[in-house]
Every structure is written in C-alpha cells, then in structure tokens.
Coordinates of C-alpha atoms in Angstrom, one line a residue:
X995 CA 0.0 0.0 0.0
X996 CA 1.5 3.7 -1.1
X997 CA 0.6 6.7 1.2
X998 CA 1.4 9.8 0.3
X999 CA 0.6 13.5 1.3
X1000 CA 0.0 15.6 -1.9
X1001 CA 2.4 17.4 -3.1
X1002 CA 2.4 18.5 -7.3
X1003 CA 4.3 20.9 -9.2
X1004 CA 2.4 22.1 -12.1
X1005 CA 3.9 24.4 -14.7
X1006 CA 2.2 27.4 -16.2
X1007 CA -0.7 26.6 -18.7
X1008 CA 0.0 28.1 -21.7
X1009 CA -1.8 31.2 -22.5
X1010 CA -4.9 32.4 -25.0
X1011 CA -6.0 35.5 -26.5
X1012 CA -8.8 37.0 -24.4
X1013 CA -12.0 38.2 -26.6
X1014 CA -11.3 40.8 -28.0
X1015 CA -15.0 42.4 -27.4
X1016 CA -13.8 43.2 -24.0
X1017 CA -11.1 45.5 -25.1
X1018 CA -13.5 48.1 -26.5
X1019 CA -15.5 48.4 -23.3
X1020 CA -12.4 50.4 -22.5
X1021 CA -11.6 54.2 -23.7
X1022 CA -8.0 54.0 -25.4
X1023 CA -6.3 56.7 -23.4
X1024 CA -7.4 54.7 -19.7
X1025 CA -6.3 51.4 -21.4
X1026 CA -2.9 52.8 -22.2
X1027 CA -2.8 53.8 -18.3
X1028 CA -4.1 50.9 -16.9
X1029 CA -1.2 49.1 -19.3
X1030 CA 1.3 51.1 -17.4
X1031 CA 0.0 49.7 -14.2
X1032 CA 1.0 46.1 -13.2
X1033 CA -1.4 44.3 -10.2
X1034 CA 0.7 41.9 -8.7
X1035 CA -1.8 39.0 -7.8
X1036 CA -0.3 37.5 -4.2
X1037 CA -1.9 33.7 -4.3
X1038 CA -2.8 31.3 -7.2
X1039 CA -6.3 30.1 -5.9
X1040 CA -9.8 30.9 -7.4
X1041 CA -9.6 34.5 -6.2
X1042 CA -6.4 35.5 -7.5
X1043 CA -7.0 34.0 -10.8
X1044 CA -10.3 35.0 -11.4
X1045 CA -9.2 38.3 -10.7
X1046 CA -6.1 38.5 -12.4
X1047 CA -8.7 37.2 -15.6
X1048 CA -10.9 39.8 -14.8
X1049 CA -8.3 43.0 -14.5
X1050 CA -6.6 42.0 -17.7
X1051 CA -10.3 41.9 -19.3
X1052 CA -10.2 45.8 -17.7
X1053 CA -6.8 47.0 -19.2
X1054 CA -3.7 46.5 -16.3
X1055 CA -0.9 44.3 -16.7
X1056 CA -1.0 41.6 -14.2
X1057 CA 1.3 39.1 -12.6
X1058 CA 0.4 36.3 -10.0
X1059 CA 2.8 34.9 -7.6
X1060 CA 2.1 31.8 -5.8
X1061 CA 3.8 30.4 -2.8
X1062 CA 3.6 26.6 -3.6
X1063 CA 4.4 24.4 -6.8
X1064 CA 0.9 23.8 -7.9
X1065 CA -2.1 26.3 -8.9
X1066 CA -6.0 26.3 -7.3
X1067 CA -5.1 26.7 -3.3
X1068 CA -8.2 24.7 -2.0
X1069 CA -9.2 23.2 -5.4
X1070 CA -6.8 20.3 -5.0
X1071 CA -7.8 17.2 -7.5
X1072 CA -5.8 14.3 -6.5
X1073 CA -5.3 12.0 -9.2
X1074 CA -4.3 8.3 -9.0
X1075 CA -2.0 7.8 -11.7
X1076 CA -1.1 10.0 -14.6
X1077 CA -3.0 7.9 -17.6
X1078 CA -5.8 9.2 -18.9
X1079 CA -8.8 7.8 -17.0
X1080 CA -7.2 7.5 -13.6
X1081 CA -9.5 7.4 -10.9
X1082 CA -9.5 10.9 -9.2
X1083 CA -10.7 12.4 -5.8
X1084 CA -11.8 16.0 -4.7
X1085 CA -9.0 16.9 -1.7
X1086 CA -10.5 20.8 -1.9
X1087 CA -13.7 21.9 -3.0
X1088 CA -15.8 19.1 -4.5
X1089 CA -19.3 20.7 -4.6
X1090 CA -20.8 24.1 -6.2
X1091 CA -24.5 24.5 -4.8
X1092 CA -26.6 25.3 -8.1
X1093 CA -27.7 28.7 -6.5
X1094 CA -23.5 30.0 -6.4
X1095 CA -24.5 31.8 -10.1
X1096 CA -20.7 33.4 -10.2
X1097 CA -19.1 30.3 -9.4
X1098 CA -22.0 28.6 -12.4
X1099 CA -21.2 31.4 -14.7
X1100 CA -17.1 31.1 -14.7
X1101 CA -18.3 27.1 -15.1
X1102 CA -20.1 28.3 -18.3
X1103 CA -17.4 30.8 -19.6
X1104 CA -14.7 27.8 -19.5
X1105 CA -16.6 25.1 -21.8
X1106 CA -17.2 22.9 -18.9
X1107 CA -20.8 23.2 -19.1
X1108 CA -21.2 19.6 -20.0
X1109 CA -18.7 18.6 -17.5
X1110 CA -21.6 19.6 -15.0
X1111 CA -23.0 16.3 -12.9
X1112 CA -25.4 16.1 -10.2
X1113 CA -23.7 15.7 -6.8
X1114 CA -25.7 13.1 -4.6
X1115 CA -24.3 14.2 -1.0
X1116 CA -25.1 12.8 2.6
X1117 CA -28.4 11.1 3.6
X1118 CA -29.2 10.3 -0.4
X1119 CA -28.5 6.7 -1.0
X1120 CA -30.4 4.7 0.6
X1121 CA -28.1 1.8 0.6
X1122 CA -25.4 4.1 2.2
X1123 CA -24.9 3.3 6.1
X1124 CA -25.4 5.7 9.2
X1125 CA -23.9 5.8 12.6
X1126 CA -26.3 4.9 15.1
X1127 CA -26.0 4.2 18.7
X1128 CA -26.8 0.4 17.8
X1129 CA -23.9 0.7 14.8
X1130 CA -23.6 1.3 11.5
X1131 CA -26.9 0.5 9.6
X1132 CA -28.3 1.7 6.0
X1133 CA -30.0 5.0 5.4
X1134 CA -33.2 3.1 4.6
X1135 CA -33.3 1.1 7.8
X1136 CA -32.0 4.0 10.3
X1137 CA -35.3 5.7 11.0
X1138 CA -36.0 3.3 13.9
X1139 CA -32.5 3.8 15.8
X1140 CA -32.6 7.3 15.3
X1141 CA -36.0 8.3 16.7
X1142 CA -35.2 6.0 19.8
X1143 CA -31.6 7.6 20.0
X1144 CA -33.2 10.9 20.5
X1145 CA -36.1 10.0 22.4
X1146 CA -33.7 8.2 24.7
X1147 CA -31.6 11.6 25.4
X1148 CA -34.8 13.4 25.8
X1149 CA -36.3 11.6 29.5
X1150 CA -39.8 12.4 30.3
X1151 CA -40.7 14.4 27.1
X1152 CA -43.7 13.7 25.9
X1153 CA -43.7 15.4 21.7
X1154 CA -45.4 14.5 19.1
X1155 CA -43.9 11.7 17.0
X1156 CA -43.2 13.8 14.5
X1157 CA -41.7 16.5 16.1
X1158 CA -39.4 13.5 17.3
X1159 CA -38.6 12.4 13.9
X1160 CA -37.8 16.1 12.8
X1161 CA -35.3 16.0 15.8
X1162 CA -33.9 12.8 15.0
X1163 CA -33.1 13.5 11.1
X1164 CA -31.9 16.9 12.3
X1165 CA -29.9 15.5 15.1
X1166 CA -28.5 13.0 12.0
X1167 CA -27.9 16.1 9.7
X1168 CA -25.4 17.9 12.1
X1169 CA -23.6 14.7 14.1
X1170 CA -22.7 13.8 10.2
X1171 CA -21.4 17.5 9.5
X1172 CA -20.9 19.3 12.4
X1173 CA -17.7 19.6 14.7
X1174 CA -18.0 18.2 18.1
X1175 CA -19.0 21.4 19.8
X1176 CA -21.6 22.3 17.7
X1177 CA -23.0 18.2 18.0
X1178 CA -22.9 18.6 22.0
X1179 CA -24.8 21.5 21.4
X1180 CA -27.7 20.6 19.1
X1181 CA -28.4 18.1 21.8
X1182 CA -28.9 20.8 24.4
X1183 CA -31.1 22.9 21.7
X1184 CA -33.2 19.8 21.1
X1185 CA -33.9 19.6 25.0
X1186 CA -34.3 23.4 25.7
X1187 CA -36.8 24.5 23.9
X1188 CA -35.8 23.7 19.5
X1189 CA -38.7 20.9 19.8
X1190 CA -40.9 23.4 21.9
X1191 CA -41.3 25.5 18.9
X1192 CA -41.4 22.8 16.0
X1193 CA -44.3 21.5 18.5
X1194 CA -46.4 23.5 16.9
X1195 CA -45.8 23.6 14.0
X1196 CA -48.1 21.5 11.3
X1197 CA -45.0 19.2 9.5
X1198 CA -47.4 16.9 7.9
X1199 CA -46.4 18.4 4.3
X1200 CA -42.7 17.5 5.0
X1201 CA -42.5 14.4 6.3
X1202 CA -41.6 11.8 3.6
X1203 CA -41.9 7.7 3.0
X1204 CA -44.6 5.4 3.5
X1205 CA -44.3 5.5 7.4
X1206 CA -43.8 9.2 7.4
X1207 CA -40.7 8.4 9.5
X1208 CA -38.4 10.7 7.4
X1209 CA -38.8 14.5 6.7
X1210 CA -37.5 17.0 4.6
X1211 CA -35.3 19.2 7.0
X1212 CA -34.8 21.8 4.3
X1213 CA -38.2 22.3 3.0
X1214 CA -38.7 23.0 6.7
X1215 CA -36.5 25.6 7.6
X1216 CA -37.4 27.1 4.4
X1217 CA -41.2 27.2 4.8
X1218 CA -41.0 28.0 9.0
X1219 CA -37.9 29.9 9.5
X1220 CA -39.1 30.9 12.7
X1221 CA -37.4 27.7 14.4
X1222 CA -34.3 28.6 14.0
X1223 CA -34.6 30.9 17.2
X1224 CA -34.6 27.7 18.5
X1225 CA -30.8 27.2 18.1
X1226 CA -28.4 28.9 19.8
X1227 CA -26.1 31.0 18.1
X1228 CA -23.1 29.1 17.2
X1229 CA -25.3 25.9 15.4
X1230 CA -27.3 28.7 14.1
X1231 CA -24.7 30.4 12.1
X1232 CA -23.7 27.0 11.1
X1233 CA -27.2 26.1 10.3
X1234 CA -27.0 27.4 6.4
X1235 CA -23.9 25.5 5.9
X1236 CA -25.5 22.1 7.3
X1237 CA -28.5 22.8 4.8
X1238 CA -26.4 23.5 2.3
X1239 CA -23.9 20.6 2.4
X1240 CA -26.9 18.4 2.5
X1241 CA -28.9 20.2 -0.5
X1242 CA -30.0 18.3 -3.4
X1243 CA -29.0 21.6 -5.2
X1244 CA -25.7 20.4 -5.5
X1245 CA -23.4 19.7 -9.1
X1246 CA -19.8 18.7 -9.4
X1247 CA -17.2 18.8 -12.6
X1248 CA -17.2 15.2 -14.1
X1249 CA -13.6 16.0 -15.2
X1250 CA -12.1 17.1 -11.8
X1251 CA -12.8 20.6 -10.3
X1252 CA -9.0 21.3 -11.2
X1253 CA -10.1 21.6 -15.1
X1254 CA -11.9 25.2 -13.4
X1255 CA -8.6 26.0 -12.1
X1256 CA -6.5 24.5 -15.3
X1257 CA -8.8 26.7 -17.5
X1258 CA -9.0 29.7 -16.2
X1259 CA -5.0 29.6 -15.6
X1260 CA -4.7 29.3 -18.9
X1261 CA -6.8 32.7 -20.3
X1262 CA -4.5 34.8 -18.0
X1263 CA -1.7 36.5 -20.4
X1264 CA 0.8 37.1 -17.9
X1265 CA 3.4 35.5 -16.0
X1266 CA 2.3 33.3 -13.0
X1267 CA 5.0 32.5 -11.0
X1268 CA 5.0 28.9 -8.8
X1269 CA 7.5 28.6 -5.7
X1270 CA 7.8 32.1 -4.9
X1271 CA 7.2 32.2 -1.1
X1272 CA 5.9 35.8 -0.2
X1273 CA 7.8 36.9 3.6
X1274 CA 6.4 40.1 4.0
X1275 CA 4.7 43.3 2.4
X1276 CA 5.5 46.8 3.2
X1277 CA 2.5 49.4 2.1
X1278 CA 3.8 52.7 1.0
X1279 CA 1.8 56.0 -0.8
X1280 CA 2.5 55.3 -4.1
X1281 CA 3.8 51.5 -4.4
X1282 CA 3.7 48.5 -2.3
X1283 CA 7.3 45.9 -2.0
X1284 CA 7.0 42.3 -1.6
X1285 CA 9.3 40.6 0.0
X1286 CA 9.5 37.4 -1.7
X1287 CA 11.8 34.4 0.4
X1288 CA 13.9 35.0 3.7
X1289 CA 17.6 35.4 4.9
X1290 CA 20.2 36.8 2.5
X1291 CA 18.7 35.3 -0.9
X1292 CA 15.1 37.2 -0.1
X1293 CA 13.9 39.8 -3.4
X1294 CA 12.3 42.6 -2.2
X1295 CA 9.7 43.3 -5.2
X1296 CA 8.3 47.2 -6.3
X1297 CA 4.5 46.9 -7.3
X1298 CA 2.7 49.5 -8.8
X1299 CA -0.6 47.6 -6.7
X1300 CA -1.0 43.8 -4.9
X1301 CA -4.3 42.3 -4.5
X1302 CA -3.4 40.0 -1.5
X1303 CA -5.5 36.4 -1.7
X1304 CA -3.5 35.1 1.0
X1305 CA -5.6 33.1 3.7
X1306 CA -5.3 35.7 6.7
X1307 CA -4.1 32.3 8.7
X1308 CA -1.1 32.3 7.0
X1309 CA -0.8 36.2 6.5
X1310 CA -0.7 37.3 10.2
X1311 CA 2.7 35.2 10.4
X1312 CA 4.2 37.4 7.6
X1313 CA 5.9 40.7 8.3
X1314 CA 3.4 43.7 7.7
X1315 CA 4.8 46.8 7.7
X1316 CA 2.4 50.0 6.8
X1317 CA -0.5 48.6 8.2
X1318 CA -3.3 50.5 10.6
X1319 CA -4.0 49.3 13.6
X1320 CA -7.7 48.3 12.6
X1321 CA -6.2 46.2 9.6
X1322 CA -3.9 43.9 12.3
X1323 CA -6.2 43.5 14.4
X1324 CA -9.1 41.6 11.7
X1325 CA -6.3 39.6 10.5
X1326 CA -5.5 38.3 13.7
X1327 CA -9.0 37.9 14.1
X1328 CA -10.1 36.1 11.3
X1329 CA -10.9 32.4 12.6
X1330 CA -10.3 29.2 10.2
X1331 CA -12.0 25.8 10.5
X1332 CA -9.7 22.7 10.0
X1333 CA -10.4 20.1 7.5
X1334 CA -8.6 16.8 6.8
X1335 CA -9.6 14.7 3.7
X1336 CA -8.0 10.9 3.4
X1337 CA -8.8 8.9 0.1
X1338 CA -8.0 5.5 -1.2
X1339 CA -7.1 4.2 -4.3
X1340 CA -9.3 0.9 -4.5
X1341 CA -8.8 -2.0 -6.9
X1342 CA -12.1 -2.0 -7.5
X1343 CA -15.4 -0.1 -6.4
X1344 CA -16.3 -3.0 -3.6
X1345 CA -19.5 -0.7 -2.7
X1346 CA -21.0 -1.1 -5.6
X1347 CA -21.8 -4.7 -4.6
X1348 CA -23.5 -3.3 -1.4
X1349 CA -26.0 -1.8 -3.7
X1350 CA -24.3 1.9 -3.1
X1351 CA -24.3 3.5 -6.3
X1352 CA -22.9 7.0 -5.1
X1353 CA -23.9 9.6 -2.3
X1354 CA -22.5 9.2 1.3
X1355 CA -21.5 7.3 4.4
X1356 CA -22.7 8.9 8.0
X1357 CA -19.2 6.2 9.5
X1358 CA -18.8 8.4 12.9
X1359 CA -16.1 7.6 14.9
X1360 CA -12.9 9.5 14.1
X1361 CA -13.6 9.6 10.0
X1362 CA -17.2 11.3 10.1
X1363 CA -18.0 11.3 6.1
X1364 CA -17.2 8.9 3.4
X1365 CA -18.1 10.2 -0.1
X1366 CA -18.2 7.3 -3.0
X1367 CA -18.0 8.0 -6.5
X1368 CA -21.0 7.3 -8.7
X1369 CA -21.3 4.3 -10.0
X1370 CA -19.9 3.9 -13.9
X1371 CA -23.0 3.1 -15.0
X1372 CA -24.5 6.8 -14.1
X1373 CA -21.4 8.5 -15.9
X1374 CA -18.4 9.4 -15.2
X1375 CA -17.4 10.0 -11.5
X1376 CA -15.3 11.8 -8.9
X1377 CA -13.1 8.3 -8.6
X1378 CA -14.7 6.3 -10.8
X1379 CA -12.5 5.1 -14.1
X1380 CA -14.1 4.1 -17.5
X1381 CA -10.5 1.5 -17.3
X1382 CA -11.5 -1.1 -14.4
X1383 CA -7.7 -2.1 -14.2
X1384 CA -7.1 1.3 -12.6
X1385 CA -9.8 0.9 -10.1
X1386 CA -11.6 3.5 -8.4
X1387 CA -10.7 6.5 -5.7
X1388 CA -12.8 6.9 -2.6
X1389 CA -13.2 9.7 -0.2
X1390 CA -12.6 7.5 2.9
X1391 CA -12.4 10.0 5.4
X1392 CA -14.1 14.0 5.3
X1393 CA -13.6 15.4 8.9
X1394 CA -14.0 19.4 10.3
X1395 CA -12.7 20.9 13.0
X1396 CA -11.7 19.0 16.0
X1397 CA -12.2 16.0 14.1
X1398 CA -9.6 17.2 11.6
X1399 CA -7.2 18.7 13.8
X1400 CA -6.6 14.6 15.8
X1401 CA -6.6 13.1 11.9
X1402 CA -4.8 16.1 10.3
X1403 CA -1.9 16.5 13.4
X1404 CA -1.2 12.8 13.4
X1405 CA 2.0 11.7 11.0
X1406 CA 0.8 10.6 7.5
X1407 CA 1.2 7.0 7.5
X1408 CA -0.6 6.5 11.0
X1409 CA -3.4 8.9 9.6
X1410 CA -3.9 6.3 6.6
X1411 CA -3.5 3.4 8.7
X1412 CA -6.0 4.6 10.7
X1413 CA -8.8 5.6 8.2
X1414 CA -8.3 2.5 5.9
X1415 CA -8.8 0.5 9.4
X1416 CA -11.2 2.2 11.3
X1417 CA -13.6 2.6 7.9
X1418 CA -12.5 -1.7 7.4
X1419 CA -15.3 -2.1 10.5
X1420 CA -18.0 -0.4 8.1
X1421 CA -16.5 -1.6 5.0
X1422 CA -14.9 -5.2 5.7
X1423 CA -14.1 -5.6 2.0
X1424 CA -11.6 -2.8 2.4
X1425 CA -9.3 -4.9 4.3
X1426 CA -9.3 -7.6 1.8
X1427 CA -5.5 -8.3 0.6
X1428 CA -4.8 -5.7 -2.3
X1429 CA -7.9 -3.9 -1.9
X1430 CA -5.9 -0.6 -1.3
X1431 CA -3.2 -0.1 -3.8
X1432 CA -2.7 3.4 -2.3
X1433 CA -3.7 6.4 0.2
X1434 CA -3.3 10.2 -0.5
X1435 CA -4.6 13.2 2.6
X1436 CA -4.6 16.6 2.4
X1437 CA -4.9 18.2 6.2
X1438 CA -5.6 21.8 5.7
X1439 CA -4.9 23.0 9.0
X1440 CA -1.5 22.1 8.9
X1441 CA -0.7 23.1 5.1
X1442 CA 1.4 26.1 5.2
X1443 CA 0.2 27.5 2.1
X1444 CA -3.9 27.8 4.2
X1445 CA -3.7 26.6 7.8
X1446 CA -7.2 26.1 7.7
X1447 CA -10.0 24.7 5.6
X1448 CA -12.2 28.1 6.0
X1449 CA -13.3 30.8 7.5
X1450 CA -16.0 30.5 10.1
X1451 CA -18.1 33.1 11.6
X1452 CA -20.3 30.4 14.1
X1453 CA -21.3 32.8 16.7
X1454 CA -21.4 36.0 15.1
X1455 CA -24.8 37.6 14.0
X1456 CA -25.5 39.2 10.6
X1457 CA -24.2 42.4 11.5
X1458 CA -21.1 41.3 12.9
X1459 CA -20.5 39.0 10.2
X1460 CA -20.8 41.7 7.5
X1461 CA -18.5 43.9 9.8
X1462 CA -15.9 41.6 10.0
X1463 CA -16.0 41.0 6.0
X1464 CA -16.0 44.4 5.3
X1465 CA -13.2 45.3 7.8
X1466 CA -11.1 42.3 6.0
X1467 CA -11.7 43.9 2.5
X1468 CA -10.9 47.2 3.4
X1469 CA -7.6 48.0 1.3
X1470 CA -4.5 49.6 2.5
X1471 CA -3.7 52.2 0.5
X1472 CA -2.6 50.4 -2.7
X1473 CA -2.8 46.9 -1.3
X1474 CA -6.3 45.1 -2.1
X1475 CA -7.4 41.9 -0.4
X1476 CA -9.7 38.9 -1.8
X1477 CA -10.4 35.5 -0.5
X1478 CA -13.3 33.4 0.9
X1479 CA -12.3 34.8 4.2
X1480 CA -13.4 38.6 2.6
X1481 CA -16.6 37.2 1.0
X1482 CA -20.8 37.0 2.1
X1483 CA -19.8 33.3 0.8
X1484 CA -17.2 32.3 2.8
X1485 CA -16.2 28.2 2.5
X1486 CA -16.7 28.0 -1.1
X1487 CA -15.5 28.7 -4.5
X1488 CA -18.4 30.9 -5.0
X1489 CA -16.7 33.4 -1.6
X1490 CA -13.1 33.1 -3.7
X1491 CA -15.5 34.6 -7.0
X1492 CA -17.3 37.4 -5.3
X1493 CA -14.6 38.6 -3.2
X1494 CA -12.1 38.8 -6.5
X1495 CA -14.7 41.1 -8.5
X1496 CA -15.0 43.6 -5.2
X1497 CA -11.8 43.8 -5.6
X1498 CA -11.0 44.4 -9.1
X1499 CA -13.7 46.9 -9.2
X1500 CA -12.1 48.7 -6.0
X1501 CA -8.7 48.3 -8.0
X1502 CA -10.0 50.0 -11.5
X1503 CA -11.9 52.7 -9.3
X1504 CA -8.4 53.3 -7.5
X1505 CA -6.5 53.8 -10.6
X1506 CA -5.3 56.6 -12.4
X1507 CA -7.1 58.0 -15.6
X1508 CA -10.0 55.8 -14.7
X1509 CA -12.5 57.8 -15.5
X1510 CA -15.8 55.4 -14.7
X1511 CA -14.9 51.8 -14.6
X1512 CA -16.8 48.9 -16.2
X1513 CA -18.0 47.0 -14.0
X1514 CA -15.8 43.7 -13.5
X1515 CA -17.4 40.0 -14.2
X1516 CA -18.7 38.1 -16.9
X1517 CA -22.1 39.4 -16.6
X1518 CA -20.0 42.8 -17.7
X1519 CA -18.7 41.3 -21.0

C-alpha cells in the first residue's frame, strides 16, 4: 500500500487571447494607463486568478505569484496515476450548490458546461450506512434507531412523534457535518426549547416515506424559518452550511474541479510565477514591495498595486509593515475551520456490490463522512474510471474541525492506517488483501500554504459578520485583499468569485485615468 501527502508541481498553462469584445468596453487613453500599471496578484487560488482574468479583461498588466508548486489553493484534485482515465478524488472543493451563479457562470465561460453532474451528497442513497448508537446500519433502515436515540436523550418528554422524527433526522444532519462542539450542542437545543417550537408547528407536508418516518429538513426551515430561534447562536450560524452541504442543489465537474482551475489559468496573459514564497509586504503611498523568500537570498519586489489572496491564517505570520491598527487586528481575528480529507485508491469499487451507487457514508467515529463516487454506470465519477484495471478512488475520510485537527496532526502514514482501518469495520471488503493499492490526505490545518479549511463566523450575528467582511476587505492604501475569508460566501468557491470582482472593481476605481470603470465580471462582458 503507497501513502502519500500531496504534493504536485504544475507548470504554467499556456496562454490564449482574451476576446477581443472586452477590449473596447475600454476608452484608449485609460487602457494605455491601466497598461502602465501592473497588479501583482499574491496567491494562485480561485480569487487570485479569477481576478487576475478579470483585470486583464479591464486593461492593467497583471502578474500572480504563488507560494507553492501547484495552482488552485483549495481546489486540489488528486489524481491516481497520470493515464488518462485515472481514478480521481476531490482533496478541496468538490461541490458548487446550483444557486452559487458566479461560481455557475465562470463554469459556463470555461466550456465545462457539459462537464456539470449532479452531486448526490449525505443522507441520499439509501443503501449508504449511518452511525447509530446500535452501529452502523443503512439510510433506509436508520429511521428506527434514530427516533429511539433521541427519544432516549430526551427523559420524560412527551412530543409528538413527528416533532421527534424532525429532531432525529436533524440530530442526524449535524452529528454527520458538524464539529463536536456544535453536535454537543444541538443536543442541548433539542432539550431546551428547539422541539418546543417545531411542536407547533403542522409538519405533515414535510414528512416523507410510507411511514412518514423521514422529513424534509430543508423544506422546513425554508417554509418555517421561525425555528431557527430555536438554536443557539453558534449551530445557528452553522445552520445554512449544514442545509447547504446536505442540499439536493448540489453539481460537481465530471472531469475534476481542477479543469476550473487548469482553464481559467490558462486565459491569463501574464506570467504566474510557482514557488515564490511571499515573507512580507511593506505598504507605501504610491507602491507596495514584496518581499519574496527569507535570509540573505530574499527579493524585495516594487509593485505598482497587490491584490493580497492570502488566507489571513497564514498572513498574520508574515511581516506587515504599513499597516493601521484596525487592519492587524481583523487579521488576527479572522478564525479558520480545519479540515482533513483521506482517500484511497481501490482496486475495485467494492461498494457497488453493497447496492451503493454514489452519495455518502454517515461512518462516525474519528472519520465522520465517506463520499463514494458514482457508480460507472450513471457517468463518469469523482473516482470512478471508464478503465476497471485502474480501479476507483474513494473519499474514505471527510472530517471538520476538532475531528480534523486529531486526523490532520497525526504523521501521514498513521493517519492512513488509521482511516483505511477504522472505515475496514463499516466496509470489511476494504481490508481484503490488495484492496488498497494506495492512500493520499490533504490536512488543511496544517498546510502552510492555508492553515485552515475556512473561515467561520459560528457565533457572530448578521451584522457582525458583514463587519468583519468588510473590515477584512478594506484595502490599505494600494494593497487590495480577496479570499473566501473577505466574502458573504465564505467556504466555497463561489466566496473566492465574489470577493475577487469587489476587488478588481475597487482596483480599477483606485486607478489613475480611470474615468468610470466597467464593471468587473462576466455578466460585464
């Protein structure tokens, strides 16, 4: 059995003319300025090259400058082989809900429309298994063990059954997703006064099967939104995420969602530089210097403007010279959620004799979420491989916060070890002799290029939330600032889209001869 922690160098794609429509959006005289203005675009993830697409589109010069050997930050497809075919997993984002139109749009303006699959997430197969307090049993058989696992940690409660089945598929929702924390806590909601006010509420049009021992959580919350005062605030600012991990609005690239990154790399004219560690910036009036590397070898680097896309994580331990005190202090305060991701490289796609023809695994324990590729009957999948001699990829292990941090701090080859065995009590066949020809993880808490999976705001209300964003934003002098962390969005592509086209519009409206600037984004084109 190989294990591995990812490592890739990729080279520059090569670049292609931009259409030329866009040109002539722009007066001559404030292209020729812009051209005499380079952005230097710090971080090759979906915000910096989105925007670094989007301010050539408006006229500057642009270079990006990326600390590691490989483009897309958190879009990280890990590929089993280098043959075409070879089974693949998502190690990053692996998901765009349907309603992220930005994200959709880029997707469009790529060609990788017909690369677009449905994405069958948790609680969707039925032949998938669940963590119970009895064990592991399928999705179609846990409504039993679940109602009696809550009504169990609710003594002398006398609800409704169906107010009981609402808390038990809820109570399944967030023990598959949530960090421990926020788990411990749902339980206390449930008993405090959550049930109270689903009590009375009529749930007859949600409830789903021929028992009516299943319910739709997210038609629920959508059509009585009132309940959620029934949370306190930390699940509650969670509580969009949970419904939106578990969404049937959900698509994924059939090809990988590194062909996004590959593509979009590839329509950016200038340079982007790989392996170019950034040290420290220094804001002045009129220019900004990077320090690129450390001891006597460091480059100090004159920009005309950066548009910084560097998780704050890592920024606060760089040297910031020229920054206010308000500036500091959100980049200290920024908070990141760990997440760890272990896959295997399978000979073959064992599941699919259990009847499981995609979705997700509830496994609990120290793995939480195990993801399976579709079947290759339904098309082509996230590990699946049209060449059965290559086998298939699965996501073995998909943990958050504390959960990641005990898988992600442990040394790679006990990490594997200890998915591949843990998930063998679920999955038997998995142990099988030459089931696992190999193991790849990505812990995101510990890379150095993120320390973190994403930025959380659990426990913050709207207003503080959009306080904190805006704070983050907020450019010094000629240094600009994208990343999920600065988005409405934060957690997913669609936050890496929306903060980049805030800031190339803050960029054009900062620069000289800019008269009034086009707005940036495809729906500008």
């Amino acid at each position: 059995m190989q294990t591995s922690t990812v490592t890739q160098t990729v080279t520059q794609p090569a670049a292609v003319t931009r259409p030329g429509h866009v040109q002539q959006l722009l007066p001559r005289a404030r292209r020729r300025t812009r051209a005499n203005s380079t952005v230097s675009v710090v971080g090759a993830g979906m915000a910096g090259l989105v925007a670094a697409y989007e301010l050539e589109r408006l006229g500057f010069r642009v270079e990006v400058i990326e600390g590691s050997r490989r483009l897309g930050g958190r879009v990280h497809t890990h590929r089993f082989g280098a043959s075409e075919g070879a089974p693949f997993v998502e190690l990053g984002a692996m998901r765009i809900p349907t309603a992220h139109h930005r994200t959709m749009r880029y997707v469009e303006h790529l060609g990788l429309a017909d690369q677009v699959r449905p994405f069958t997430t948790l609680l969707s197969e039925e032949n998938a298994y669940l963590a119970t307090s009895t064990g592991h049993v399928r999705l179609r058989d846990a409504p039993r063990a679940l109602i009696a696992d809550v009504r169990a940690s609710l003594p002398g409660a006398d609800y409704r059954e169906e107010t009981v089945v609402f808390g038990a598929w809820l109570a399944a929702v967030v023990d598959a997703v949530a960090p421990p924390g926020l788990r411990a806590g749902l339980r206390a909601d449930l008993a405090r006064n959550l049930l109270d006010l689903v009590e009375d509420v009529d749930l007859s049009p949600h409830l789903l099967g021929h028992a009516k021992d299943r319910i739709d959580v997210h038609g629920l919350f959508a059509a009585h939104p009132g309940i959620r005062a029934g949370c306190g605030t930390r699940l509650n600012g969670f509580l969009d995420d949970i419904l939106t991990e578990t969404s049937p609005e959900l698509v994924r690239l059939a090809c990988g969602m590194d062909q996004l990154v590959q593509r979009l790399a590839a329509r950016v004219r200038g340079p982007i530089w790989l392996g170019q560690r950034v040290s420290g910036f220094e804001v002045a009036a009129d220019h900004v210097l990077v320090r690129i590397g450390g001891g006597p070898g460091a480059a100090v680097r004159r920009c005309d403007y950066v548009l910084c896309t560097v998780p704050f994580s890592v920024l606060r331990g760089l040297t910031l010279t020229g920054f206010d005190e308000d500036k500091l202090a959100v980049v200290r305060e920024v908070d990141y959620c760990p997440a760890t991701k272990v896959a295997v490289h399978c000979r073959e796609p064992f599941w699919e004799r259990e009847g499981i023809r995609g979705g997700a695994s509830f496994s609990g324990g120290r793995i939480r979420q195990t993801y399976y590729p579709p079947a290759a009957a339904d098309g082509a999948g996230t590990g699946g491989s049209t060449d059965p001699a290559q086998g298939a990829a699965l996501l073995a292990s998909y943990t958050i916060g504390e959960d990641a941090d005990h898988l992600g701090r442990m040394p790679p080859p006990l990490r594997h070890r200890t998915v591949v065995e843990e998930l063998g009590r679920m999955h038997p066949q998995l142990l099988r002799r030459g089931m696992v020809r190999g193991v790849a993880s990505l812990a995101w808490g510990e890379h150095p290029w993120t320390e973190g999976g994403c930025t959380i705001r659990w426990g913050q209300d709207a207003a503080a939330c959009e306080e904190q964003r805006r704070r983050a934003v907020r450019p010094q002098r000629r240094m600009f600032f994208a990343g999920e962390h600065c988005a409405t969005e934060p957690a997913w592509i669609e936050g890496a889209v929306e903060s980049a086209l805030e800031a190339v519009d803050l960029i054009a409206r900062h620069a000289p001869g800019r008269g009034v600037a086009p707005r940036a984004g495809l729906e500008a084109a």
